[in-house]
PDB file of C-alpha atoms in Angstrom:
ATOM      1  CA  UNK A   1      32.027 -30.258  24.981  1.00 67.00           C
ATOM      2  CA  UNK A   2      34.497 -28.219  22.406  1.00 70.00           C
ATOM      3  CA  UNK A   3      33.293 -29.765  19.883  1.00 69.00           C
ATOM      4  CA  UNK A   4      29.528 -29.338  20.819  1.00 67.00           C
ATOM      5  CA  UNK A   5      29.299 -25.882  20.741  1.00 65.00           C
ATOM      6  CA  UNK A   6      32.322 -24.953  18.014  1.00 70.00           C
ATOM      7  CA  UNK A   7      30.194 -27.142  15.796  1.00 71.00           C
ATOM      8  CA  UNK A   8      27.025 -25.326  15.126  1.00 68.00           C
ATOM      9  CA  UNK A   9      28.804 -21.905  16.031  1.00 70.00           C
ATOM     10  CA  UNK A  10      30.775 -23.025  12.719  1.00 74.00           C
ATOM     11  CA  UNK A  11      27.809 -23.785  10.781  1.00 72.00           C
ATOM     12  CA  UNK A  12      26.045 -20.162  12.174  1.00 72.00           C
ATOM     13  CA  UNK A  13      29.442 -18.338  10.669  1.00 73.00           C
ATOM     14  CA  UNK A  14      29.123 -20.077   7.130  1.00 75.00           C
ATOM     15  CA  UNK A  15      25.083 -19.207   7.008  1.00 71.00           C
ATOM     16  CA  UNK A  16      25.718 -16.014   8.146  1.00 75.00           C
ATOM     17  CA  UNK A  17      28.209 -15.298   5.545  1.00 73.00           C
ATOM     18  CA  UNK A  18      25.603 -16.767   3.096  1.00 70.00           C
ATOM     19  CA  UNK A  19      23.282 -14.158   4.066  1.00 69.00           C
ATOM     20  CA  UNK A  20      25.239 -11.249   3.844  1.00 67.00           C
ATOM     21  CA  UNK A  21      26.513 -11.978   0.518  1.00 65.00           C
ATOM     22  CA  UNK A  22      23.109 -11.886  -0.244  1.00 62.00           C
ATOM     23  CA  UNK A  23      21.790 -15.772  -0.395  1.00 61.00           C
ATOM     24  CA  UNK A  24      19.018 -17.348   1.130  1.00 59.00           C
ATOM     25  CA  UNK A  25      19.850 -20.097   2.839  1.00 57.00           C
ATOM     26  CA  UNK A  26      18.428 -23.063   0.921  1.00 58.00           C
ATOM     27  CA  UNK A  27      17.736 -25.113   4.100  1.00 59.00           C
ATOM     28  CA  UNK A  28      17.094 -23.820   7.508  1.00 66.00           C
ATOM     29  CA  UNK A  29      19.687 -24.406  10.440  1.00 66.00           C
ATOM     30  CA  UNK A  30      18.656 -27.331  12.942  1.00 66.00           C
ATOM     31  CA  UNK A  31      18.214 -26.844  16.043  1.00 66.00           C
ATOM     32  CA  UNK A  32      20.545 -26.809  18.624  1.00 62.00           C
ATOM     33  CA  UNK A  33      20.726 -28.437  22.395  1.00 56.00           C
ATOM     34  CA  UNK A  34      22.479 -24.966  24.016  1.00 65.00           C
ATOM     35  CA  UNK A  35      19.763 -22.967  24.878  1.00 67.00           C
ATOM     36  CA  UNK A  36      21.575 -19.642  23.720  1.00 63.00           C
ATOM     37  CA  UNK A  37      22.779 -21.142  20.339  1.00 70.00           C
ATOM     38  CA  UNK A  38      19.492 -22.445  19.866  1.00 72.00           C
ATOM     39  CA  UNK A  39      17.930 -18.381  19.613  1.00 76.00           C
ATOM     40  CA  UNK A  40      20.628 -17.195  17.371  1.00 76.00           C
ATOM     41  CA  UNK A  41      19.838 -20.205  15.201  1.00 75.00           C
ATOM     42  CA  UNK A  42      16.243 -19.489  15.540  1.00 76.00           C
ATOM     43  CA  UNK A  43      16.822 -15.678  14.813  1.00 77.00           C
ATOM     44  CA  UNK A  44      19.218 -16.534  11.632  1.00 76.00           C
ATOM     45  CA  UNK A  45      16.294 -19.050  10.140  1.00 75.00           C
ATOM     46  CA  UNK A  46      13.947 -16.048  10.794  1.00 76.00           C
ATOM     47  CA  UNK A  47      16.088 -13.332   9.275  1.00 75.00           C
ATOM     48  CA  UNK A  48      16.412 -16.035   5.938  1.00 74.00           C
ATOM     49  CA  UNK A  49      12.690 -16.497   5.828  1.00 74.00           C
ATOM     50  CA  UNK A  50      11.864 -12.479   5.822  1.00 73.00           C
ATOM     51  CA  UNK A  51      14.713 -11.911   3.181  1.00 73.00           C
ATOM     52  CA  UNK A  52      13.082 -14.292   1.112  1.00 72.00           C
ATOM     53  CA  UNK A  53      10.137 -12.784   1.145  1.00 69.00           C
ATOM     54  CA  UNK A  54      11.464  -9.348   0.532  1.00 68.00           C
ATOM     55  CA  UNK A  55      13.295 -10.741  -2.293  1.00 70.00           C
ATOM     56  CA  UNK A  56       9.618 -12.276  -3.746  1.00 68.00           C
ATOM     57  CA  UNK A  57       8.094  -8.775  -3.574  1.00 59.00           C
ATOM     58  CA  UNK A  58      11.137  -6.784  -4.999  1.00 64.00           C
ATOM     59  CA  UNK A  59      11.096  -9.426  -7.596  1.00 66.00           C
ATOM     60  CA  UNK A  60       7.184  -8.518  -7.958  1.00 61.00           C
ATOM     61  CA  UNK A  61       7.408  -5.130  -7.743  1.00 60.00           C
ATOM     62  CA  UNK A  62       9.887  -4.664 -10.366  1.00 65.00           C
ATOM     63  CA  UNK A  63       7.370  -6.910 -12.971  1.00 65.00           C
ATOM     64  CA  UNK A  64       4.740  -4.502 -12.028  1.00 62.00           C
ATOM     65  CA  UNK A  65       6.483  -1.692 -12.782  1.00 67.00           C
ATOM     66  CA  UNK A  66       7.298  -3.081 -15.875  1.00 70.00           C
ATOM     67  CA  UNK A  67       3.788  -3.810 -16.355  1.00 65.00           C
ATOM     68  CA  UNK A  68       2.163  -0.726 -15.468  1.00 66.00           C
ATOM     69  CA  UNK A  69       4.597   1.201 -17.837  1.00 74.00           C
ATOM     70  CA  UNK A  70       4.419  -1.189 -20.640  1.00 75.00           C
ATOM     71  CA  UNK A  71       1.416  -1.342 -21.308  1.00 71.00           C
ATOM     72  CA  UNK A  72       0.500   2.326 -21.887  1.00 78.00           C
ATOM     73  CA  UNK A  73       3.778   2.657 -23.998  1.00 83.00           C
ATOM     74  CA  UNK A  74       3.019  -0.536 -26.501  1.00 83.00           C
ATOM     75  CA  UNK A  75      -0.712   1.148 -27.016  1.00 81.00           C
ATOM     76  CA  UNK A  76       1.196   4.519 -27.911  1.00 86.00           C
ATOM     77  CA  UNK A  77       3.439   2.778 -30.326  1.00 87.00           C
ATOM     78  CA  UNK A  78       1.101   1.366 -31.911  1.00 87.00           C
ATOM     79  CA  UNK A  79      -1.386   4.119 -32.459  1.00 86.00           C
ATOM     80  CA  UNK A  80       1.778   5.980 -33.980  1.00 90.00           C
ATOM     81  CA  UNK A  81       3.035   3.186 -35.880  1.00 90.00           C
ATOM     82  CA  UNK A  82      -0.393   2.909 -37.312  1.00 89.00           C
ATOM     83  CA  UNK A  83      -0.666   6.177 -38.412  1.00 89.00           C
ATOM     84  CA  UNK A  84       3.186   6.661 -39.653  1.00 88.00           C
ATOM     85  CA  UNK A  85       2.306   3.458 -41.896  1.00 90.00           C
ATOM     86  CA  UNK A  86      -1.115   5.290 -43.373  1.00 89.00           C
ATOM     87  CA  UNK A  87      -2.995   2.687 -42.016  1.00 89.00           C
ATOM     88  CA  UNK A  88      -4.995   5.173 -39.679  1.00 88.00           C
ATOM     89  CA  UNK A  89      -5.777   8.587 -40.604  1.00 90.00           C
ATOM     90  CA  UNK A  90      -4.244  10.928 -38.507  1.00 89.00           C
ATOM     91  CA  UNK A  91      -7.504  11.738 -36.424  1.00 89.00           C
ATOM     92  CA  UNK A  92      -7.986  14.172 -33.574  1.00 89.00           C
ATOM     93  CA  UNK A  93      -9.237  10.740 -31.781  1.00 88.00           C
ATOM     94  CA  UNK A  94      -5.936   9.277 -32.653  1.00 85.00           C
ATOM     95  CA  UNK A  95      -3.931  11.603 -31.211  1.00 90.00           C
ATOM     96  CA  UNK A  96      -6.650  12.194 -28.383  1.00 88.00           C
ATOM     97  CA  UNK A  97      -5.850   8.429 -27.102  1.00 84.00           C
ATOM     98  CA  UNK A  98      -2.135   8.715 -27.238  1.00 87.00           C
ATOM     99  CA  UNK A  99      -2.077  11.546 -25.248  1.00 87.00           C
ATOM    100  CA  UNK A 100      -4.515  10.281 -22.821  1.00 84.00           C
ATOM    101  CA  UNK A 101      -1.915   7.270 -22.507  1.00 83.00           C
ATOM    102  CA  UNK A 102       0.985   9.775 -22.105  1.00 87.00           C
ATOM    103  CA  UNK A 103      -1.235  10.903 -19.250  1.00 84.00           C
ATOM    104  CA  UNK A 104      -1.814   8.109 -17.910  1.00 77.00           C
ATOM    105  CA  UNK A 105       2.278   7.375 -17.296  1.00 82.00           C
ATOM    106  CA  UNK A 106       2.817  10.848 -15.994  1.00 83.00           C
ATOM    107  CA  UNK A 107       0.124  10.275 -13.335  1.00 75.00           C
ATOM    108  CA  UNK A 108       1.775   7.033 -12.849  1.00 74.00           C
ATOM    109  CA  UNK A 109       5.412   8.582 -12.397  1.00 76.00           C
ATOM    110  CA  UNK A 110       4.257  11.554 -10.606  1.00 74.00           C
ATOM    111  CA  UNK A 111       2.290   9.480  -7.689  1.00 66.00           C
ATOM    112  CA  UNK A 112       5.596   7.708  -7.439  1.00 67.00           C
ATOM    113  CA  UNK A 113       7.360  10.998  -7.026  1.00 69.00           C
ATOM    114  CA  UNK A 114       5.217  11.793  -4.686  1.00 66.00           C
ATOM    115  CA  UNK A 115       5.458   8.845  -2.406  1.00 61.00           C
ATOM    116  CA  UNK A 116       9.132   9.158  -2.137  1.00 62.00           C
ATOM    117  CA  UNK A 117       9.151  12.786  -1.629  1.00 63.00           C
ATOM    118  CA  UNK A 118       6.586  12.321   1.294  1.00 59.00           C
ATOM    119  CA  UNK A 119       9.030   9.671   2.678  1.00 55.00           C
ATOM    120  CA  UNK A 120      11.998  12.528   2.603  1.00 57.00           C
ATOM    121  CA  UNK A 121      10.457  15.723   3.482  1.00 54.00           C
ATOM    122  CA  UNK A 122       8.394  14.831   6.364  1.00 51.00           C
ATOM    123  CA  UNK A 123       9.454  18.582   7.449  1.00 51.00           C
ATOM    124  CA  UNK A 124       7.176  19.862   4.946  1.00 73.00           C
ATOM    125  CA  UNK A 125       3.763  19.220   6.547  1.00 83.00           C
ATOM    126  CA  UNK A 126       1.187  21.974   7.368  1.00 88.00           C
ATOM    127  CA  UNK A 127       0.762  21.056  10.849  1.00 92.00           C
ATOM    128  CA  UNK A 128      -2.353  23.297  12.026  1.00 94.00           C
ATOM    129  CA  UNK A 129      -5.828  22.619  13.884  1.00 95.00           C
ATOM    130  CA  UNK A 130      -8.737  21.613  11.960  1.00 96.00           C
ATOM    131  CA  UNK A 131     -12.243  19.734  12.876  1.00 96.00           C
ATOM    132  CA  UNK A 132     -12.203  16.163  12.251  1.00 96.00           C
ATOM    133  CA  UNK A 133     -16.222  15.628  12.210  1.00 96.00           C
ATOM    134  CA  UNK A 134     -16.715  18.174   9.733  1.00 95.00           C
ATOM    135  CA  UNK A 135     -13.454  17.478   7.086  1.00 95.00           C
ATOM    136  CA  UNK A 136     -14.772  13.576   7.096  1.00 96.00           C
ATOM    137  CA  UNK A 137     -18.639  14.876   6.388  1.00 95.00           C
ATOM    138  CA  UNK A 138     -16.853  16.679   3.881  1.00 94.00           C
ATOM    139  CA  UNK A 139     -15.711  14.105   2.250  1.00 94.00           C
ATOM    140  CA  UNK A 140     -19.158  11.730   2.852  1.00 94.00           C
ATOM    141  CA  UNK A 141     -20.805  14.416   1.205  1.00 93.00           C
ATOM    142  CA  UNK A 142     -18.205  14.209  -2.225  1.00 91.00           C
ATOM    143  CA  UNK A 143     -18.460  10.384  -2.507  1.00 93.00           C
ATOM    144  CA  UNK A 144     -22.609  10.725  -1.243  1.00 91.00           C
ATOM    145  CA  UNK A 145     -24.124  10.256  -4.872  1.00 91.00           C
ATOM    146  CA  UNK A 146     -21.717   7.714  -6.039  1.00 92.00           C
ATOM    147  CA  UNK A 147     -22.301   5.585  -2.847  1.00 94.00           C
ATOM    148  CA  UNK A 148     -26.065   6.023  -3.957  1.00 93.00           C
ATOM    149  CA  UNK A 149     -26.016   4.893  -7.068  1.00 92.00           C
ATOM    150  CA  UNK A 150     -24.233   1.629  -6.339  1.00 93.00           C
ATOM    151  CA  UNK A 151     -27.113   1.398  -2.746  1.00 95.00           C
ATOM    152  CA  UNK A 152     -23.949   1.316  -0.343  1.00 95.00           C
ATOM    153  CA  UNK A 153     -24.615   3.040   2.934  1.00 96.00           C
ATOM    154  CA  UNK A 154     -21.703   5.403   3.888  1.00 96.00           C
ATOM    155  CA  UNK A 155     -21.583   6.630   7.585  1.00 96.00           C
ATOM    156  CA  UNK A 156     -19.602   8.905   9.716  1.00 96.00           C
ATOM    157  CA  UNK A 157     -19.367   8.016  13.451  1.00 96.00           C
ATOM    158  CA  UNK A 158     -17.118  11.022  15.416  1.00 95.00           C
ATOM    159  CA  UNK A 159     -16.788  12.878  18.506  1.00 95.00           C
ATOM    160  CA  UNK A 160     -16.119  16.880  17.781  1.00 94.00           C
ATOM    161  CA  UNK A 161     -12.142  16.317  17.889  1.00 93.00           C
ATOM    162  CA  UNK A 162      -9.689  19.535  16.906  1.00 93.00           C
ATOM    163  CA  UNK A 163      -6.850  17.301  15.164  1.00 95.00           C
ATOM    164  CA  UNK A 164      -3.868  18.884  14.475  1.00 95.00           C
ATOM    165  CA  UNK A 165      -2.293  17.495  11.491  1.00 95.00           C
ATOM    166  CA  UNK A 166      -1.811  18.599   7.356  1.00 93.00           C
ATOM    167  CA  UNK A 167      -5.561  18.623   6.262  1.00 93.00           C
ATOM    168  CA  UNK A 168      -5.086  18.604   2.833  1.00 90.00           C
ATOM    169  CA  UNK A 169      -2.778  15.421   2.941  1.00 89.00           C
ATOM    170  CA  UNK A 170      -5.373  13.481   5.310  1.00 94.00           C
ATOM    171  CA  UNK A 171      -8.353  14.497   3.471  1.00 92.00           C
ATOM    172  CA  UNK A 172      -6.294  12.573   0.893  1.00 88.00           C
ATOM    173  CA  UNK A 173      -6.009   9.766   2.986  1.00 92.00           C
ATOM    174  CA  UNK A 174      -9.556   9.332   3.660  1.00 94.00           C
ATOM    175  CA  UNK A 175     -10.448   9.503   0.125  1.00 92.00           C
ATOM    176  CA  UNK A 176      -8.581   6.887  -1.084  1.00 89.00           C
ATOM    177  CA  UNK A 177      -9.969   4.630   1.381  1.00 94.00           C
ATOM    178  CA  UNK A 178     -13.235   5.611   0.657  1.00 94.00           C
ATOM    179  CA  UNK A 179     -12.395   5.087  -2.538  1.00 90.00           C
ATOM    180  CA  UNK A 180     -11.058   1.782  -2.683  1.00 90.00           C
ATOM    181  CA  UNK A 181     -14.020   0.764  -0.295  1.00 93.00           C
ATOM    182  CA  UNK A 182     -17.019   1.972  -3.174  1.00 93.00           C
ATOM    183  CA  UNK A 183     -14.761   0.263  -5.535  1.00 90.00           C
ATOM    184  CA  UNK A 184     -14.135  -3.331  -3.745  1.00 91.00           C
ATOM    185  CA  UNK A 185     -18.216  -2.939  -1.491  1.00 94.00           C
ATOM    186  CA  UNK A 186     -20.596  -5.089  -3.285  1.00 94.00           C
ATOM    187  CA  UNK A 187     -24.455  -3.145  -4.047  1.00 94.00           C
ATOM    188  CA  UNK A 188     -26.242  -2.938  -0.331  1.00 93.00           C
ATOM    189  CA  UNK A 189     -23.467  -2.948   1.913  1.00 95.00           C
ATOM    190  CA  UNK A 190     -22.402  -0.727   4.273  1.00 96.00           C
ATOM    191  CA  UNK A 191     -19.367   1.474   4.992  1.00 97.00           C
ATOM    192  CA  UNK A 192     -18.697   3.282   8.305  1.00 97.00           C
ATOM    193  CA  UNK A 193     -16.150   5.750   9.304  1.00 97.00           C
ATOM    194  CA  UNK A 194     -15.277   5.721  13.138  1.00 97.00           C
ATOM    195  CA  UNK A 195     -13.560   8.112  15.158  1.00 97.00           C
ATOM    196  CA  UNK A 196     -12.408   7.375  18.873  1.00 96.00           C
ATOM    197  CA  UNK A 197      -9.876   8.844  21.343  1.00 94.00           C
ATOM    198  CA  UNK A 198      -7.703   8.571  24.194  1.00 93.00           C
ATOM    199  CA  UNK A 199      -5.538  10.373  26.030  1.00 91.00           C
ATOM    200  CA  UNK A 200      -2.435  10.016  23.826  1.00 93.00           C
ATOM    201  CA  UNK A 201      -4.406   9.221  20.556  1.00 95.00           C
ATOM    202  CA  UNK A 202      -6.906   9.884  17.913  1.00 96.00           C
ATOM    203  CA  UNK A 203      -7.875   6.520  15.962  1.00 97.00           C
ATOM    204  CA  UNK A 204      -9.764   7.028  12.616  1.00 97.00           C
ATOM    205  CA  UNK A 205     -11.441   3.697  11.519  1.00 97.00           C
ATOM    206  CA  UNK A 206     -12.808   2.906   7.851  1.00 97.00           C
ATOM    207  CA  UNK A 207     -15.110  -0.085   7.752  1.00 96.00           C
ATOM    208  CA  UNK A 208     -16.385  -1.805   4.676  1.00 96.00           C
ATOM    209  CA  UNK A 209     -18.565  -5.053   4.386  1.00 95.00           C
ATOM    210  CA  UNK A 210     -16.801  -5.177   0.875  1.00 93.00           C
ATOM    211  CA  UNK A 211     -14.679  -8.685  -0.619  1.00 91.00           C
ATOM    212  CA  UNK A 212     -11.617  -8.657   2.111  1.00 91.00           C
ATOM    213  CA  UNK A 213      -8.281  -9.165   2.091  1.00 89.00           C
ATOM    214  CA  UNK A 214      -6.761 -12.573   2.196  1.00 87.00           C
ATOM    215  CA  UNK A 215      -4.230 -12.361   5.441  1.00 85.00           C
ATOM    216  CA  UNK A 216      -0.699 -13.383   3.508  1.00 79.00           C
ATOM    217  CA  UNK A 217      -1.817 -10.436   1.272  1.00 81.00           C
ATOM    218  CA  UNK A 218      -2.626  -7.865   4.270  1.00 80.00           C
ATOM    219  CA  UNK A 219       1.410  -6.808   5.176  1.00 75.00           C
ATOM    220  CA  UNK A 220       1.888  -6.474   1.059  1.00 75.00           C
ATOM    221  CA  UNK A 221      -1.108  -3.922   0.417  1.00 82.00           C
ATOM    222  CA  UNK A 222       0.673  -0.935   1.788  1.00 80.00           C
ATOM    223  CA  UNK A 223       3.804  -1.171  -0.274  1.00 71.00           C
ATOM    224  CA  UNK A 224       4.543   0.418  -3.702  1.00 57.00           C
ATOM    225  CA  UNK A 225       2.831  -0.688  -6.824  1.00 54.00           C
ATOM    226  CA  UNK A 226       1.714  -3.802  -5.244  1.00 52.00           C
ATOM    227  CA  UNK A 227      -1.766  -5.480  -5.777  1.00 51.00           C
ATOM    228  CA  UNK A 228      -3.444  -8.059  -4.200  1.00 48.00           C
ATOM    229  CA  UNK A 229      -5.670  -8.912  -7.117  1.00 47.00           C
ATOM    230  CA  UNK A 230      -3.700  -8.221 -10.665  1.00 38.00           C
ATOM    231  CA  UNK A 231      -6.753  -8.794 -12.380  1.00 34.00           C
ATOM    232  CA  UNK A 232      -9.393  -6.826 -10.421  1.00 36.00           C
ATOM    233  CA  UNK A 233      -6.874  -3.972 -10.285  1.00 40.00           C
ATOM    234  CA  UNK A 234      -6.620  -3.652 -13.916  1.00 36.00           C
ATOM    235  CA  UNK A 235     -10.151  -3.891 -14.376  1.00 33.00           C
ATOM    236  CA  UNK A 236     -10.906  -1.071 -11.958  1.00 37.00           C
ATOM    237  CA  UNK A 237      -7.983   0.898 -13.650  1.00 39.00           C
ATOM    238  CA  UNK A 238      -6.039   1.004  -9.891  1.00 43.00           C
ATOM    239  CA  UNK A 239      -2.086   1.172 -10.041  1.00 42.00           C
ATOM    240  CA  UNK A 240      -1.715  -0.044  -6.612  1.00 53.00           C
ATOM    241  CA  UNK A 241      -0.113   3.444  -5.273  1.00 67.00           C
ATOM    242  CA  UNK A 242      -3.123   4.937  -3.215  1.00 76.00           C
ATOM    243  CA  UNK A 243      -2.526   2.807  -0.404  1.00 85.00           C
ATOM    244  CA  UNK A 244       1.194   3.047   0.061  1.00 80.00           C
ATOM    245  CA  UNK A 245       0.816   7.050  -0.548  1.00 80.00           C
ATOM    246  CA  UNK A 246      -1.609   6.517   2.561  1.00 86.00           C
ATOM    247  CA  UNK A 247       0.984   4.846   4.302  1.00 87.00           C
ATOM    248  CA  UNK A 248       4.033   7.888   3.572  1.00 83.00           C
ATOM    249  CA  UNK A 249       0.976  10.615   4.989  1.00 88.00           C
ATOM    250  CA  UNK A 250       0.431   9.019   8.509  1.00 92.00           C
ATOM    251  CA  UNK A 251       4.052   7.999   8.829  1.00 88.00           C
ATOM    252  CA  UNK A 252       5.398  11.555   7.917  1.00 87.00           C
ATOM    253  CA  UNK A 253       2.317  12.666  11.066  1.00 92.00           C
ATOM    254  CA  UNK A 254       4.258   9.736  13.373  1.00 91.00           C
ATOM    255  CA  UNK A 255       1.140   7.945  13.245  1.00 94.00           C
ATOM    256  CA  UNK A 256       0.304   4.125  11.953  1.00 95.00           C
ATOM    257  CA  UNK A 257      -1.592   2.489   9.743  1.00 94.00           C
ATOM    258  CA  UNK A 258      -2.839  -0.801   9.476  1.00 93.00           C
ATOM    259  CA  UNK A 259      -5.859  -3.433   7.889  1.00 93.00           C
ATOM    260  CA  UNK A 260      -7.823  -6.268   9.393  1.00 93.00           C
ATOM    261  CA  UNK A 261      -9.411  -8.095   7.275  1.00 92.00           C
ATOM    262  CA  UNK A 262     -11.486 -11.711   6.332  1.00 90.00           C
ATOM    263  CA  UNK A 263     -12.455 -12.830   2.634  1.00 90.00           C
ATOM    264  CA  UNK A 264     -15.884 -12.176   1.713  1.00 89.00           C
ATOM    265  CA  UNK A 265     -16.688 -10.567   5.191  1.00 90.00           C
ATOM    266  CA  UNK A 266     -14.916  -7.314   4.481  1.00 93.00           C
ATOM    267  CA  UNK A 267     -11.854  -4.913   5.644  1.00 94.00           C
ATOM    268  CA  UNK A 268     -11.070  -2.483   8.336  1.00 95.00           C
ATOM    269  CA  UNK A 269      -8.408  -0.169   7.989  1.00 96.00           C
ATOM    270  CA  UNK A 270      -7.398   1.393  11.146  1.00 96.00           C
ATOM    271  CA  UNK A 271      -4.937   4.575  11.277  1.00 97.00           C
ATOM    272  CA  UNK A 272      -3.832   6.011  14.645  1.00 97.00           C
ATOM    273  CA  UNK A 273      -2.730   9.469  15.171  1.00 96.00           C
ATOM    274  CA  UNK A 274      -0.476  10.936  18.195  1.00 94.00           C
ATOM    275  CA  UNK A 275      -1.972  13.974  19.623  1.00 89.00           C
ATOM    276  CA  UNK A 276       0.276  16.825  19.469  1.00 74.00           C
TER     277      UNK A 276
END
């Protein structure tokens, strides 16, 4: 009996040791006969599967960073390198381009900024009153004649609801979705923005008959630089920031927001708000 349960409590120590040294463990721990070792062996296996996969995304978020910054950088070099050598007249063009590029990476650098400073000063929001209804017609009304020209039907659905939260910040929340739902909607479909309540909160739902998300992609999207489609992004020029700046906004307002989503059948992307 001793040596039945010092066994696997043994092999528990040495994984768990593994672990926080930083390893995966290469193979997962069997299972065990004793009920209560049996769920910390369970729990360990679990905790080595989800530090794997945060290791995987580190791992890809660090080569898109690299990417993202590389690629405006070897374009600048270039241009100069061109024009240092007399290859390229210097051209107000020239110089237009490379500072568009040096743009380009402050934008980059700034929206990072500004994720991590809406992560830390969550004190800073201008909590006030506004009308729902009319700050989302607002925005259907911006994004109205670029929805027309690509024949994509954009709707608002909403109750009259006095939301107290930073306007400015959520307006920016909206947009991006609305955004990212022209971009990814194919010509003829249909995008809806709902609005529902209870008692304890407001739920703000954008709906899109666009491409989808596939599902082992749909816990990613929300995280920092991260794309589920490296090609598509870089065609539509997206950085893969909107999203997890959407994410800092409704967790600084103690809210949550999340995506459900099929391939091909589109996305909904569902953020709840507590009432204050």
């Amino acid at each position: 009996m001793s040596k039945r349960l010092s066994e696997p409590l043994e092999k528990l120590n040495e994984k768990t040791k593994e672990l926080a040294e930083g390893h995966q463990l290469e193979t997962m721990l069997p299972e065990s006969s004793t009920i209560e070792i049996n769920e910390l062996v369970l729990s360990i296996n679990e905790l080595s599967k989800r530090l794997g996969k945060q290791n995987e995304l580190r791992n890809r978020l660090t080569s898109d960073i690299a990417h993202e910054l590389r690629t405006p950088l070897t374009t600048i070099k270039a241009h100069i390198e061109a024009m240092y050598d007399g290859i390229w007249p210097i051209t107000k063009e020239r110089l237009k381009s490379c500072y568009e590029e040096v743009d380009r990476l402050t934008r980059l650098i700034g929206n990072i900024e500004k994720i991590t400073e809406l992560e830390s000063h969550i004190e800073n929001l201008n909590l006030r009153p506004f009308h729902l209804k009319n700050m989302l017609c607002a925005i259907r009304d911006n994004f109205e004649a670029q929805y027309e020209a690509k024949k994509i039907s954009l709707e608002v659905i909403s109750p009259e609801i006095s939301l107290v939260a930073d306007e400015d910040k959520m307006r920016q929340v909206i947009t991006n979705l609305l955004a990212n739902a022209l971009k990814f909607t194919p010509p003829s479909g249909k995008v809806i923005v709902q609005v529902t309540e209870n008692d304890l909160e407001v739920i703000i739902k954008v709906m899109d008959t666009g491409v989808g998300i596939a599902k082992e992609e749909q816990e990613h999207i929300f995280n920092r630089l991260y794309r589920t489609d490296l090609s598509r992004a870089t065609i539509s020029g997206g950085q893969g920031i909107g999203l997890a700046i959407a994410r800092a906004i409704i967790r600084a307002h103690k809210g949550n927001i999340r995506v459900e989503s099929e391939l091909g059948k589109g996305s909904i992307f569902i953020i709840t708000l507590p009432k204050i």
